[in-house]
Short mmCIF file of C-alpha atoms and ligand atoms in Angstrom, two decimals:
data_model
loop_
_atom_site.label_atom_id
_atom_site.label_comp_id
_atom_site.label_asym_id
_atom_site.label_seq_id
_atom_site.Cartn_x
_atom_site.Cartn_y
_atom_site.Cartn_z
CA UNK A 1 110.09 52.74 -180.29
CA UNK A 2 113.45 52.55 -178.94
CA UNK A 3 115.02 49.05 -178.85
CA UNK A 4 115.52 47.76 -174.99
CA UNK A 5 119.11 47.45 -175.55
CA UNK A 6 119.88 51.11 -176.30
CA UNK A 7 117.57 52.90 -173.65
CA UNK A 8 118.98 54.88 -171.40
CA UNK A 9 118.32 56.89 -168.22
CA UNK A 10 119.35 60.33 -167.67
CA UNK A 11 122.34 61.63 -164.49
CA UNK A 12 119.41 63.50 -162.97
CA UNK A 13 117.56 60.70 -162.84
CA UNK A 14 120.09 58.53 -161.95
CA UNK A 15 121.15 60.91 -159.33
CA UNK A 16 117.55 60.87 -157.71
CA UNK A 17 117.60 57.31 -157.87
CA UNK A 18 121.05 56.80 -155.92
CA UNK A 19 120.42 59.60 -153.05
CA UNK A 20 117.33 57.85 -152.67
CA UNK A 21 118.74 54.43 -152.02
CA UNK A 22 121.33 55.75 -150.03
CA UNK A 23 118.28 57.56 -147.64
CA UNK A 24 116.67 53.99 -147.31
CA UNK A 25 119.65 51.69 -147.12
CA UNK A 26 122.36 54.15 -145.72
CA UNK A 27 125.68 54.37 -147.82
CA UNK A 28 127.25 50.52 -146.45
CA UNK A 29 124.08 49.24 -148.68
CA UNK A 30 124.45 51.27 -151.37
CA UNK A 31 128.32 50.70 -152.25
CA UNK A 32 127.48 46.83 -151.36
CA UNK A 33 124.78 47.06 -154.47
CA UNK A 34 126.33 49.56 -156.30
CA UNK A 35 129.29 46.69 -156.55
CA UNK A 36 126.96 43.37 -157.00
CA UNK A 37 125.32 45.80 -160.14
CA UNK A 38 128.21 46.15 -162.37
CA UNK A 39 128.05 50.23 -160.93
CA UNK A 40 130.72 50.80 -158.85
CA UNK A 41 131.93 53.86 -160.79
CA UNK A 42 128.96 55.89 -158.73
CA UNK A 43 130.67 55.04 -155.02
CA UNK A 44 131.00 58.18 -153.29
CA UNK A 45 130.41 59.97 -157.08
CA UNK A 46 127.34 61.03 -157.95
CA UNK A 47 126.32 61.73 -161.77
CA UNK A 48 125.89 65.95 -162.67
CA UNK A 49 122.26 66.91 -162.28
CA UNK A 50 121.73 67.23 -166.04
CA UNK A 51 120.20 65.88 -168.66
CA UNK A 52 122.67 63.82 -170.77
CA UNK A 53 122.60 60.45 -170.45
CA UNK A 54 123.84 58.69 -167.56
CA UNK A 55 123.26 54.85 -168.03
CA UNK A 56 122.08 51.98 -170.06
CA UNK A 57 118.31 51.06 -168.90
CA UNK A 58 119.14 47.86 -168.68
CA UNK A 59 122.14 48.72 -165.88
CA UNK A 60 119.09 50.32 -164.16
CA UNK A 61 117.54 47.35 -164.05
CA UNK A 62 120.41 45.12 -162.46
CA UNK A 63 120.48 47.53 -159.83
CA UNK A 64 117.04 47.29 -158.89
CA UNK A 65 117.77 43.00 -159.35
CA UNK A 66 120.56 43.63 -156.67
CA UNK A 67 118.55 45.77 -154.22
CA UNK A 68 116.30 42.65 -154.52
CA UNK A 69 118.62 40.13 -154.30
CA UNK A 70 120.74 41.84 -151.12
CA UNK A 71 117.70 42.07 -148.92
CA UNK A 72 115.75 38.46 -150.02
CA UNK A 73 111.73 38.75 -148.87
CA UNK A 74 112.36 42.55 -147.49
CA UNK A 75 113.54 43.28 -150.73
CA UNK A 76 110.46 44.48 -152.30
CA UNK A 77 109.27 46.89 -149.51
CA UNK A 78 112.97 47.97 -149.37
CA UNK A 79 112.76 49.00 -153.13
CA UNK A 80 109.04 50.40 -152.13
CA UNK A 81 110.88 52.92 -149.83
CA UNK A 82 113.07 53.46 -152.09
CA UNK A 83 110.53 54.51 -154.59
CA UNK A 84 108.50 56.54 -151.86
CA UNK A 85 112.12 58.26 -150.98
CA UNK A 86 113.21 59.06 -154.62
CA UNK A 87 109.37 61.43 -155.28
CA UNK A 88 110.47 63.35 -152.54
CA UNK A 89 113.61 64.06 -153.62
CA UNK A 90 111.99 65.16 -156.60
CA UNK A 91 109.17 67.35 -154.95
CA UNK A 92 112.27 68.60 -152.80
CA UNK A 93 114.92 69.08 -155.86
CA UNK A 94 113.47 68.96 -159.10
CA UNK A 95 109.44 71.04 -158.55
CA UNK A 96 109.89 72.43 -161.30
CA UNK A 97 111.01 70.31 -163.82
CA UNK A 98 108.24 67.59 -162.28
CA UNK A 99 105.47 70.75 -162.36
CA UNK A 100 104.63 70.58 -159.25
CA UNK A 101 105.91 73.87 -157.93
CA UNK A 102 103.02 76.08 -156.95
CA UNK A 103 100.38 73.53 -158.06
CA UNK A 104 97.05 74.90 -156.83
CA UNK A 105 95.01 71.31 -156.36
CA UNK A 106 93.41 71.73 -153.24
CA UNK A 107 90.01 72.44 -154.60
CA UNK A 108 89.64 69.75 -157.16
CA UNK A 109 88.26 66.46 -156.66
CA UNK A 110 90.65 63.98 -155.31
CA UNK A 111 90.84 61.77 -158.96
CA UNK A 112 91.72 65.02 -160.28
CA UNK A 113 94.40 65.64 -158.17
CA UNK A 114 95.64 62.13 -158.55
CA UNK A 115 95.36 62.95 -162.72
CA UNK A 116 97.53 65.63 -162.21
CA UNK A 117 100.24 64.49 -160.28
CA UNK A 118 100.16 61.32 -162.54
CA UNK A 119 100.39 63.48 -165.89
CA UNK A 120 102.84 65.75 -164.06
CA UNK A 121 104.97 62.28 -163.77
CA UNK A 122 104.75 61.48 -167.91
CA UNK A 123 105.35 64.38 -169.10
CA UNK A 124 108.38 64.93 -166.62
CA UNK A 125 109.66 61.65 -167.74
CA UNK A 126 109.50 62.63 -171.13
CA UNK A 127 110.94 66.38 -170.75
CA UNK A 128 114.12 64.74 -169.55
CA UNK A 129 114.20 62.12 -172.01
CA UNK A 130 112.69 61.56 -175.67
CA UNK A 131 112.88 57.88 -175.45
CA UNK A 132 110.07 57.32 -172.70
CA UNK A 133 106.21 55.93 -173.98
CA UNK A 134 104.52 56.80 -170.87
CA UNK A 135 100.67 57.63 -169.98
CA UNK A 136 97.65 58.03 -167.98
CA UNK A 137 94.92 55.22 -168.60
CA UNK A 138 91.20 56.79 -167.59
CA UNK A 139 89.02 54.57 -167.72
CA UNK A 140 85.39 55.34 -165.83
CA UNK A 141 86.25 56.08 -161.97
CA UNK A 142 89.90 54.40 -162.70
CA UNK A 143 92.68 55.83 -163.32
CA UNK A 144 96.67 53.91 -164.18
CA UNK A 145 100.15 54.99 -164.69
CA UNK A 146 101.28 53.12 -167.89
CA UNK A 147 104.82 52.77 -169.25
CA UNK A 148 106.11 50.92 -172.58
CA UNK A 149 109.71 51.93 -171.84
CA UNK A 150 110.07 50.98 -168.10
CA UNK A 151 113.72 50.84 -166.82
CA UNK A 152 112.82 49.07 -164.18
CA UNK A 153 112.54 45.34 -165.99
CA UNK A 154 114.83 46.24 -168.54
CA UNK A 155 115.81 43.28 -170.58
CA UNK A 156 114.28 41.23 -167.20
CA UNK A 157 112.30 37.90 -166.87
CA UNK A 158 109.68 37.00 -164.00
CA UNK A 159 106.69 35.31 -163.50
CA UNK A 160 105.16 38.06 -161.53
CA UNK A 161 105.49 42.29 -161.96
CA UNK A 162 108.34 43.09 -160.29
CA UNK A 163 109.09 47.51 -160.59
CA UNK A 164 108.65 47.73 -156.89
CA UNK A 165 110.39 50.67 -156.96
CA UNK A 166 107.96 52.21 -159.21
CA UNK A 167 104.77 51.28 -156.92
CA UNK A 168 106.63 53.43 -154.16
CA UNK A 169 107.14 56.61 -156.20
CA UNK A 170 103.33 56.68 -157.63
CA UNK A 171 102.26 55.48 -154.45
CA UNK A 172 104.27 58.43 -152.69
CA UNK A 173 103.08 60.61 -155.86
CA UNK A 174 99.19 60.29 -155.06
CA UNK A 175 99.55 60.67 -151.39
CA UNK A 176 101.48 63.79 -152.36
CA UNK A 177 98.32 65.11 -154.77
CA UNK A 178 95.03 63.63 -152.48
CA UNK A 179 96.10 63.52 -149.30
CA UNK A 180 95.52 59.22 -149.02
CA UNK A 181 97.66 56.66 -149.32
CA UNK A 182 96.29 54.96 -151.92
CA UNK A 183 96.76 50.92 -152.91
CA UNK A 184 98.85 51.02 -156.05
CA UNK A 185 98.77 47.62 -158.23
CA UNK A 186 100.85 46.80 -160.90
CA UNK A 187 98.50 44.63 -163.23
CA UNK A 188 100.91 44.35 -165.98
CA UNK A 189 104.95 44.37 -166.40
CA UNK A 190 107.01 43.99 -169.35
CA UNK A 191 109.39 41.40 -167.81
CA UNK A 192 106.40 39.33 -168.10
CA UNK A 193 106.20 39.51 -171.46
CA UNK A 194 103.38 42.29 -171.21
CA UNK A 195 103.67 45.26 -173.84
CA UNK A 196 104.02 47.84 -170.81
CA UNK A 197 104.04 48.12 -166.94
CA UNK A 198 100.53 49.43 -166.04
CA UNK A 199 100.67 50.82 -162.26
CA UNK A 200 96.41 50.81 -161.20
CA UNK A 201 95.23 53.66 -158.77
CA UNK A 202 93.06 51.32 -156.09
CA UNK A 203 91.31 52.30 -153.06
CA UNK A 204 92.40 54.50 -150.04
CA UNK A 205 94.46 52.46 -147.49
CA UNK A 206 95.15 55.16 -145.22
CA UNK A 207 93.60 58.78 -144.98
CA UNK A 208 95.95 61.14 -143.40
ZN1 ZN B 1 108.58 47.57 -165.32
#
């Protein structure tokens, strides 16, 4: 497993990551974080849409720290949105690399659906770069998003799970799949001191 210190995310990611943010908290927000996180080389530059890689994880994770920080209690549903804003951009942008495009799901059960779009997520995450331990936890009628490599908490401390960011985009990836927005948990986080951040599928909070 790659040490925390050396992980990295890739421009394309990055890229989705920043349009996102700038959707949610408009481009005054943005530069304001983008500053605060050490990242000011992206202000009015976006990274290429490829593959190489585009910053450390752990720069990843101060952003997310300053997102937090810059909007105090609203900074979690902030980061949510962000999260929500950042799948769509990759339904939008990036269907095929996330195997979504042309995905026939409308006559499987819902957890299947929810299996797919989940899967589609790992092995996305792993197409675009070799470094990511991510999977899908079954377990009976429960299903969870698990990842060992999270760039979320990178090199981060807290109490409590804090990839916010990463609730939003499975959140916004199951409603995409079933239909319902479903409650998203994370049980576990690594800037606990947990050996992954496990994401659990919960009950429908809002059928559409
Ligand atoms: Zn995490």
């Amino acid at each position: 497993m790659v040490k925390p210190e050396e992980a990295v995310i890739v421009n394309a990611l990055v890229r989705q990551a920043l349009v996102a943010a700038e959707e949610v908290m408009g481009s005054h927000g943005l530069h304001a974080v983008l500053r605060t996180s050490g990242l000011e080389r992206f202000i009015d530059n976006l990274p290429p849409d490829d593959l190489n890689p585009g910053i450390k994880a752990s720069e990843y994770a101060k952003f997310n720290e300053a997102i937090e920080a810059f909007y105090g209690r609203g900074g979690r549903g902030m980061l949510q949105r962000i999260g929500k804003a950042s799948f769509q951009y990759g339904v939008r942008e990036q269907a095929a690399l996330l195997g979504l495009a042309g995905a026939a799901l409308k006559l499987l059960p819902e957890k299947q659906r929810i299996k797919f779009v989940l899967n589609s997520l790992v092995n996305a995450l792993k197409k675009t770069n070799p470094q990511v331990e991510a999977w899908v936890e079954e377990d009976g009628d429960r299903l969870a998003y698990v990842e060992a490599t999270c760039a979320i908490c990178n090199s981060r401390h807290s109490e409590t799970p804090i990839c916010h960011l990463y609730v939003g985009t499975i959140g916004e990836a199951v409603l995409w799949a079933s239909g319902n927005r479903h409650r998203v948990t994370e049980t576990h986080c690594l800037a606990k001191g947990d050996p992954y951040c496990r994401f659990e599928i919960g009950e429908i909070i809002e059928e559409t």
